[in-house]
Tab-separated table of N, CA and C in Angstrom:
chain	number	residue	atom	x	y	z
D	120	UNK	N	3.288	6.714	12.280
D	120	UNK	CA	2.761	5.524	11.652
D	120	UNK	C	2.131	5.926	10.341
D	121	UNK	N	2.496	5.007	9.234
D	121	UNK	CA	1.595	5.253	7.993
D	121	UNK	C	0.089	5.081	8.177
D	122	UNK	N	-0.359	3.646	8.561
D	122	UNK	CA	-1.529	3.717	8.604
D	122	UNK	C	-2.585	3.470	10.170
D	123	UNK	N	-3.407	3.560	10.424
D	123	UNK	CA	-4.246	3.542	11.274
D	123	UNK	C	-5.622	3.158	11.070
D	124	UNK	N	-5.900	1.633	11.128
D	124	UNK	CA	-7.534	1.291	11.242
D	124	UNK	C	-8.310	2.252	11.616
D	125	UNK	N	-9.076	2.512	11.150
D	125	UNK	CA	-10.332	3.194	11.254
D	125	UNK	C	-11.483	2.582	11.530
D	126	UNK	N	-11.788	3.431	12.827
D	126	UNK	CA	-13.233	2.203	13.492
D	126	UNK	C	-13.263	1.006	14.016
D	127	UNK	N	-12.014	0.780	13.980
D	127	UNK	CA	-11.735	-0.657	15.417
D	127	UNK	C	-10.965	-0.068	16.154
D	128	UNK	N	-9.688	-0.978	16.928
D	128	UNK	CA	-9.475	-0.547	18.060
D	128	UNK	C	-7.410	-0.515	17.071
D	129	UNK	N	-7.463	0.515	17.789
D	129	UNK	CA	-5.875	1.105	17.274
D	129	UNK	C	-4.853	-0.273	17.885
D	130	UNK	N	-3.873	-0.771	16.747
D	130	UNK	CA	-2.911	-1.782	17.428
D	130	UNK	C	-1.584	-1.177	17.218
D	131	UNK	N	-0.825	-1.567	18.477
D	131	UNK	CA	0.318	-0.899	18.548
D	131	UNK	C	0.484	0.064	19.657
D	132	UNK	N	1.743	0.833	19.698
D	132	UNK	CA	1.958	1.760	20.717
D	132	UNK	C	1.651	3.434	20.527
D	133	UNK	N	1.301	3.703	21.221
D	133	UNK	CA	0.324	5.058	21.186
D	133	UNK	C	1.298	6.128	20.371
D	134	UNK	N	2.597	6.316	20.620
D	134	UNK	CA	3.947	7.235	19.930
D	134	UNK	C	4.427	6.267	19.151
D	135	UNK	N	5.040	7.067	18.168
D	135	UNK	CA	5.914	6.323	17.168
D	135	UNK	C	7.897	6.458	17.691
D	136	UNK	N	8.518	5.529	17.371
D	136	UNK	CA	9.811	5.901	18.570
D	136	UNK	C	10.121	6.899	17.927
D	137	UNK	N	11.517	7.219	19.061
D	137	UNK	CA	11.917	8.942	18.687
D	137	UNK	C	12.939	8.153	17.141
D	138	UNK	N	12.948	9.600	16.324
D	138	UNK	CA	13.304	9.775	15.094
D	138	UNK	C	12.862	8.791	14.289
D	139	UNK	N	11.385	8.427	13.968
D	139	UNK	CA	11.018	7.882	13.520
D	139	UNK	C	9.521	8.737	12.907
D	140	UNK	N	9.121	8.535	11.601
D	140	UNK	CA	7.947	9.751	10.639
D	140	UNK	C	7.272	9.034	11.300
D	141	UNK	N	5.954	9.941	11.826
D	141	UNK	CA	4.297	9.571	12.287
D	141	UNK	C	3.724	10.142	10.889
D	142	UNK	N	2.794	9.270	10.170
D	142	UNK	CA	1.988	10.259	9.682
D	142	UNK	C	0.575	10.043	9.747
D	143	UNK	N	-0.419	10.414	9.286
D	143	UNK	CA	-1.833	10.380	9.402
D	143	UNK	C	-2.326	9.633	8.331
D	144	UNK	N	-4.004	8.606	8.562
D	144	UNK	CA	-3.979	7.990	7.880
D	144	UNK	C	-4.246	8.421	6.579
D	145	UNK	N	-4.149	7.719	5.251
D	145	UNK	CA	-4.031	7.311	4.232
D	145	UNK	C	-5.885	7.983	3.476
D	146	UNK	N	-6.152	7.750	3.993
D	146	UNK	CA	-7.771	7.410	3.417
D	146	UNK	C	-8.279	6.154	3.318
D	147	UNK	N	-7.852	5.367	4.236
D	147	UNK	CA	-7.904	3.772	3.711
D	147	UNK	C	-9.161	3.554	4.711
D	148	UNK	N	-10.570	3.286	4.021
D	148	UNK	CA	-11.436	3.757	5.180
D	148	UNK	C	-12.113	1.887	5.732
D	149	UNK	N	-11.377	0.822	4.554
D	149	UNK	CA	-11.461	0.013	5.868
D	149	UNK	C	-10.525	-0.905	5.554
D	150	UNK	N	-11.073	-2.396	5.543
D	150	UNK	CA	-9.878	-3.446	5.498
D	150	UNK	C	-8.414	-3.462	4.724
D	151	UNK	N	-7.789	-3.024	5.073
D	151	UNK	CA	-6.099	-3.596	4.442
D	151	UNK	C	-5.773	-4.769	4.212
D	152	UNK	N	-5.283	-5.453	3.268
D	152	UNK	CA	-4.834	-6.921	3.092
D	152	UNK	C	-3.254	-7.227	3.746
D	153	UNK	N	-2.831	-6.847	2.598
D	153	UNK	CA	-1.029	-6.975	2.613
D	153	UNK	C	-0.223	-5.868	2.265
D	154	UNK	N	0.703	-6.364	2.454
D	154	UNK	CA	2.050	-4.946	1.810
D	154	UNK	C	2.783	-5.773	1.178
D	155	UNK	N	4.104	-4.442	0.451
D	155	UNK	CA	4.949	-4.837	-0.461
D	155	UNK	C	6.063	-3.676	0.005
D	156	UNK	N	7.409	-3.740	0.494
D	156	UNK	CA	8.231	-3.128	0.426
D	156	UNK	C	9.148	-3.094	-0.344
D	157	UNK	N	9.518	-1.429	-1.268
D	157	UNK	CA	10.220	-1.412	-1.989
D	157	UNK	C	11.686	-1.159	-1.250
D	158	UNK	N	12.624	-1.415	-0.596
D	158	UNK	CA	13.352	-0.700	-0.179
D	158	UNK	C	14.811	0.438	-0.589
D	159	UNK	N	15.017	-0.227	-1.964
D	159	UNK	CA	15.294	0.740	-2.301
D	159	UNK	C	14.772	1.709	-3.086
D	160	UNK	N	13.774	2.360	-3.662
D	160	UNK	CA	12.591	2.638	-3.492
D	160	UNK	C	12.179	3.394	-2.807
D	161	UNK	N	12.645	3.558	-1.088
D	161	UNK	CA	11.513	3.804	0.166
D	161	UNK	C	10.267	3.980	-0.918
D	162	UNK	N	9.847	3.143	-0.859
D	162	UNK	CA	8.095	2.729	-0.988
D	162	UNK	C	6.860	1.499	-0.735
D	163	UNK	N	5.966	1.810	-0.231
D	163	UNK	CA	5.323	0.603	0.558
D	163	UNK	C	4.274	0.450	-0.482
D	164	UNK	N	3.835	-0.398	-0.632
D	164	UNK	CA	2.904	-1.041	-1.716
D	164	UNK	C	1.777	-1.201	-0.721
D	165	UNK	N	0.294	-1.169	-0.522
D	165	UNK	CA	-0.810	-1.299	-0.132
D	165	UNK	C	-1.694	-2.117	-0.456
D	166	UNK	N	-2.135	-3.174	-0.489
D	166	UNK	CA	-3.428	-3.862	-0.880
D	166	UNK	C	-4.776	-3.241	0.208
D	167	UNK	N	-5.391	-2.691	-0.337
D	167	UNK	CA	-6.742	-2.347	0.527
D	167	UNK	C	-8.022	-2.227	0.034
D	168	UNK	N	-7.712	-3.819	0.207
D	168	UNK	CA	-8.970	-4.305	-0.253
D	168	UNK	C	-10.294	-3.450	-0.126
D	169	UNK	N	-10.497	-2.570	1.245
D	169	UNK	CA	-11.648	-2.010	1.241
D	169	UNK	C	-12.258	-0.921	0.389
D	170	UNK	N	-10.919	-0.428	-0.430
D	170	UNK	CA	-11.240	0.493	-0.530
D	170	UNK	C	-10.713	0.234	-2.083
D	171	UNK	N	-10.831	-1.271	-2.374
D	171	UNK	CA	-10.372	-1.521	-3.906
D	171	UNK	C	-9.550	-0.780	-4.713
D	172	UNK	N	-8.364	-0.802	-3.750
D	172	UNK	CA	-7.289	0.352	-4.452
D	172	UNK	C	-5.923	-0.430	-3.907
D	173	UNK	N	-4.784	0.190	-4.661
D	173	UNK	CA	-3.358	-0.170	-4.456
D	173	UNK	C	-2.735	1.247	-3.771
D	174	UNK	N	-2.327	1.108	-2.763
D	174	UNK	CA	-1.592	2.377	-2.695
D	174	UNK	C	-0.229	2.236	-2.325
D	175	UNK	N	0.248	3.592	-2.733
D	175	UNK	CA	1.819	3.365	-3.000
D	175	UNK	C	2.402	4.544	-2.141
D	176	UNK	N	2.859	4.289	-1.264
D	176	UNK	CA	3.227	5.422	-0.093
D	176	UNK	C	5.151	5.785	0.008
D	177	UNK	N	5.379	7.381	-0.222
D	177	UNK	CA	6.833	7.150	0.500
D	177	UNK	C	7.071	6.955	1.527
D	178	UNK	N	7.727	6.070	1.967
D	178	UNK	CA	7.937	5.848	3.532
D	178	UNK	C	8.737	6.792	3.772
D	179	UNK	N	9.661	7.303	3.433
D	179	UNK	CA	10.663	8.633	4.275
D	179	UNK	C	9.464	9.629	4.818
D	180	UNK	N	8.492	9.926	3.806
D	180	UNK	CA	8.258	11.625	3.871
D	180	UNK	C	6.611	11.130	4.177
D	181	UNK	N	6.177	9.586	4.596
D	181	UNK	CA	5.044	9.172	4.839
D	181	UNK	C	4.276	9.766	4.280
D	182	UNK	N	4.062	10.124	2.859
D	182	UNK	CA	3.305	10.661	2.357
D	182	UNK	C	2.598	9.494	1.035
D	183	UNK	N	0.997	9.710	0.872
D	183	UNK	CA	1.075	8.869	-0.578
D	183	UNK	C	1.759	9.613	-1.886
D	184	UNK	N	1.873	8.571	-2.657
D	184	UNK	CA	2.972	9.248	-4.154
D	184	UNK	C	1.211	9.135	-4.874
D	185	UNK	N	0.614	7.468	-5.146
D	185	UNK	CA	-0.059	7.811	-5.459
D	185	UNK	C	-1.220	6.618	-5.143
D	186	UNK	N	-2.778	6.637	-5.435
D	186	UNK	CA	-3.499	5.630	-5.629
D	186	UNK	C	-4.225	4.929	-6.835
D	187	UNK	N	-4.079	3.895	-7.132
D	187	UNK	CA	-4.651	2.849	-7.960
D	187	UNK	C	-6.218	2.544	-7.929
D	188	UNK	N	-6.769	2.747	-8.395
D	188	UNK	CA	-8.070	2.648	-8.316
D	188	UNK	C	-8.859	1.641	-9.037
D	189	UNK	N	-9.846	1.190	-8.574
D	189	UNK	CA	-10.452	0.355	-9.586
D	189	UNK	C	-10.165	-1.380	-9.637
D	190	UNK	N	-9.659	-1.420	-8.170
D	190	UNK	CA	-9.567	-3.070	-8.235
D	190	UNK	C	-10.066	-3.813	-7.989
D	191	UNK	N	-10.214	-4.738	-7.929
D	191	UNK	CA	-11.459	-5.984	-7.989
D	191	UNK	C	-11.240	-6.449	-6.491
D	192	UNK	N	-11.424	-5.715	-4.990
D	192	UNK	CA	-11.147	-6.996	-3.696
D	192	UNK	C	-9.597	-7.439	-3.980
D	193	UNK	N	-8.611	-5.679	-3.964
D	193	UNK	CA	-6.873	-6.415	-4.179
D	193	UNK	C	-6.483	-7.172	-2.674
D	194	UNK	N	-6.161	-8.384	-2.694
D	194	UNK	CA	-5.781	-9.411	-1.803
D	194	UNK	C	-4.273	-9.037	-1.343
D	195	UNK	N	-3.302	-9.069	-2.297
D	195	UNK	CA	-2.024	-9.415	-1.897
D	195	UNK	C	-1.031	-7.952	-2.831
D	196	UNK	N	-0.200	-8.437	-2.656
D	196	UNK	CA	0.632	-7.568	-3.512
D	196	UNK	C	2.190	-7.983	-3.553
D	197	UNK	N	2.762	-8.129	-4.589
D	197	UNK	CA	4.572	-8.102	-4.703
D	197	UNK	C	5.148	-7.005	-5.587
D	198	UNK	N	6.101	-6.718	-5.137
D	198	UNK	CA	6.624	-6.117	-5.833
D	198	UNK	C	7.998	-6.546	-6.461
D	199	UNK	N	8.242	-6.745	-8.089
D	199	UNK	CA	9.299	-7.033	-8.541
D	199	UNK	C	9.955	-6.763	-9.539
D	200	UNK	N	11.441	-5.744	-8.592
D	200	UNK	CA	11.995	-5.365	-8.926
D	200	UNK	C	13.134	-5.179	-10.151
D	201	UNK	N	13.400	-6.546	-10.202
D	201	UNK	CA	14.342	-6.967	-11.341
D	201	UNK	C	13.515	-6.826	-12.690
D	202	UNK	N	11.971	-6.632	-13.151
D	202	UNK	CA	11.259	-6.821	-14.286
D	202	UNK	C	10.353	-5.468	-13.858
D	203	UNK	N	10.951	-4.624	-13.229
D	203	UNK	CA	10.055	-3.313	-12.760
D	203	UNK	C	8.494	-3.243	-12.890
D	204	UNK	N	8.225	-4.346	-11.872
D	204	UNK	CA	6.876	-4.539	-11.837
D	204	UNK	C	6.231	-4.292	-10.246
D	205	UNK	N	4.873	-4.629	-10.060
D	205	UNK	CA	4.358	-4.540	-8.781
D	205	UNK	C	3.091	-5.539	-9.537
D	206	UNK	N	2.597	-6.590	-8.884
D	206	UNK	CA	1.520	-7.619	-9.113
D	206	UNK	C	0.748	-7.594	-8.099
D	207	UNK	N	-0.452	-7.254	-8.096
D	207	UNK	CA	-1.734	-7.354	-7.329
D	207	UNK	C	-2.599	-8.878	-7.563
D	208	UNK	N	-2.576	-9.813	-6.736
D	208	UNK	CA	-3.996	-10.343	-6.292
D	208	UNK	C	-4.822	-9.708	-6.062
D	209	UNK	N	-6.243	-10.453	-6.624
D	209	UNK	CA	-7.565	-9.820	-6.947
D	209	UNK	C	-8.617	-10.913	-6.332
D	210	UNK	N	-9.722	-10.571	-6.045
D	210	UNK	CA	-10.701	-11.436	-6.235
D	210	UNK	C	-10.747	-12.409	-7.582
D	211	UNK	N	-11.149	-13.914	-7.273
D	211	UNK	CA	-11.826	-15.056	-8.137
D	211	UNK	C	-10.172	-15.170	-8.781
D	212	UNK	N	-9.090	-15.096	-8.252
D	212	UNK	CA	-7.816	-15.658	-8.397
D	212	UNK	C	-7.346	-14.723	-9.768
D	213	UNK	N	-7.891	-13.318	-10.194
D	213	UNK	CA	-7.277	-12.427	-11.499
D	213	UNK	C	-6.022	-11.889	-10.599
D	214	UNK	N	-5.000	-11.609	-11.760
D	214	UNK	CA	-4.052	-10.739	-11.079
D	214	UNK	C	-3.363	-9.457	-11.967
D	215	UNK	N	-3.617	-8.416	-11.687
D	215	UNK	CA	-2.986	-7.338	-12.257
D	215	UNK	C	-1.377	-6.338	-11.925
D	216	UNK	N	-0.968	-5.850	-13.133
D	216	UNK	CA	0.374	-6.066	-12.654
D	216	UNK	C	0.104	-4.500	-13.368
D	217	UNK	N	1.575	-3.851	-12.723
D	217	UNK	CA	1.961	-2.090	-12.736
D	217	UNK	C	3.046	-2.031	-12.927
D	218	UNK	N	3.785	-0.946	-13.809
D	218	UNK	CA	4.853	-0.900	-14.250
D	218	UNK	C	5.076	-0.072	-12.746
D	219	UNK	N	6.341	-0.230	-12.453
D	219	UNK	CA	7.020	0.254	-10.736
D	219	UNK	C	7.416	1.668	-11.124
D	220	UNK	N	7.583	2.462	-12.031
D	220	UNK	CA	8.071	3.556	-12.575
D	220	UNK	C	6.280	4.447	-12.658
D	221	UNK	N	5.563	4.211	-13.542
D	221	UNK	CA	4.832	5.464	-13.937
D	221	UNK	C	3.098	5.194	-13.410
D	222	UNK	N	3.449	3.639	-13.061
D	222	UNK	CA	2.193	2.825	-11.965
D	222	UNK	C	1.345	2.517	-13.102
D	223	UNK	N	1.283	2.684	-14.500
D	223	UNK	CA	0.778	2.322	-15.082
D	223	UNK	C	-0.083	0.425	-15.558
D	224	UNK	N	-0.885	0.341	-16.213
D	224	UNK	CA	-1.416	-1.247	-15.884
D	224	UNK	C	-0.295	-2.022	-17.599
D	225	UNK	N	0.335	-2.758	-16.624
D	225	UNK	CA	0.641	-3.861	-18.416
D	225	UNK	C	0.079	-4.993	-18.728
């Protein structure tokens, strides 16, 4: 599994099925909002809120690529592909957007 609540009660099944990546959590030390799957890509987009960051995980090798820092309470997240973007919801309805290539802010 990519991620794992921390400090409540674990949801889901205790093993991950066979041939399928387990990995350990993230650093995400509390609330998660939403996701964004890139699929071709393998990459998962993160809203976590708790930890006012975007994170951007490979799903093959369950590893993070990288984290976003500095967000205002990120709510939601899309990712879109055709204009190589990724758009974050924020607190008080702002929304910030990342180039899908170098994660940079446009």
């Amino acid at each position: 599994m990519l991620f794992q609540q921390r400090g409540g009660k674990r949801r889901g099944a205790g093993r991950p099925p066979k041939g399928k990546r387990a990995g350990s959590p993230h650093s995400v030390e509390r609330r998660i909002d939403h996701f964004a799957l890139d699929p071709a890509g393998k990459r998962l987009f993160v809203a976590a809120l708790g930890n006012g960051t975007l994170e951007v995980l490979d799903v093959d090798a369950g590893k993070r690529i990288t984290s976003i820092r500095g967000l205002q309470e990120p709510q939601g997240v899309a990712h879109l592909p055709s204009i190589h973007r990724i758009v974050v919801a924020m607190r008080g309805g702002s929304v910030a957007a990342f180039d899908d290539g170098n994660y940079q802010r446009t």
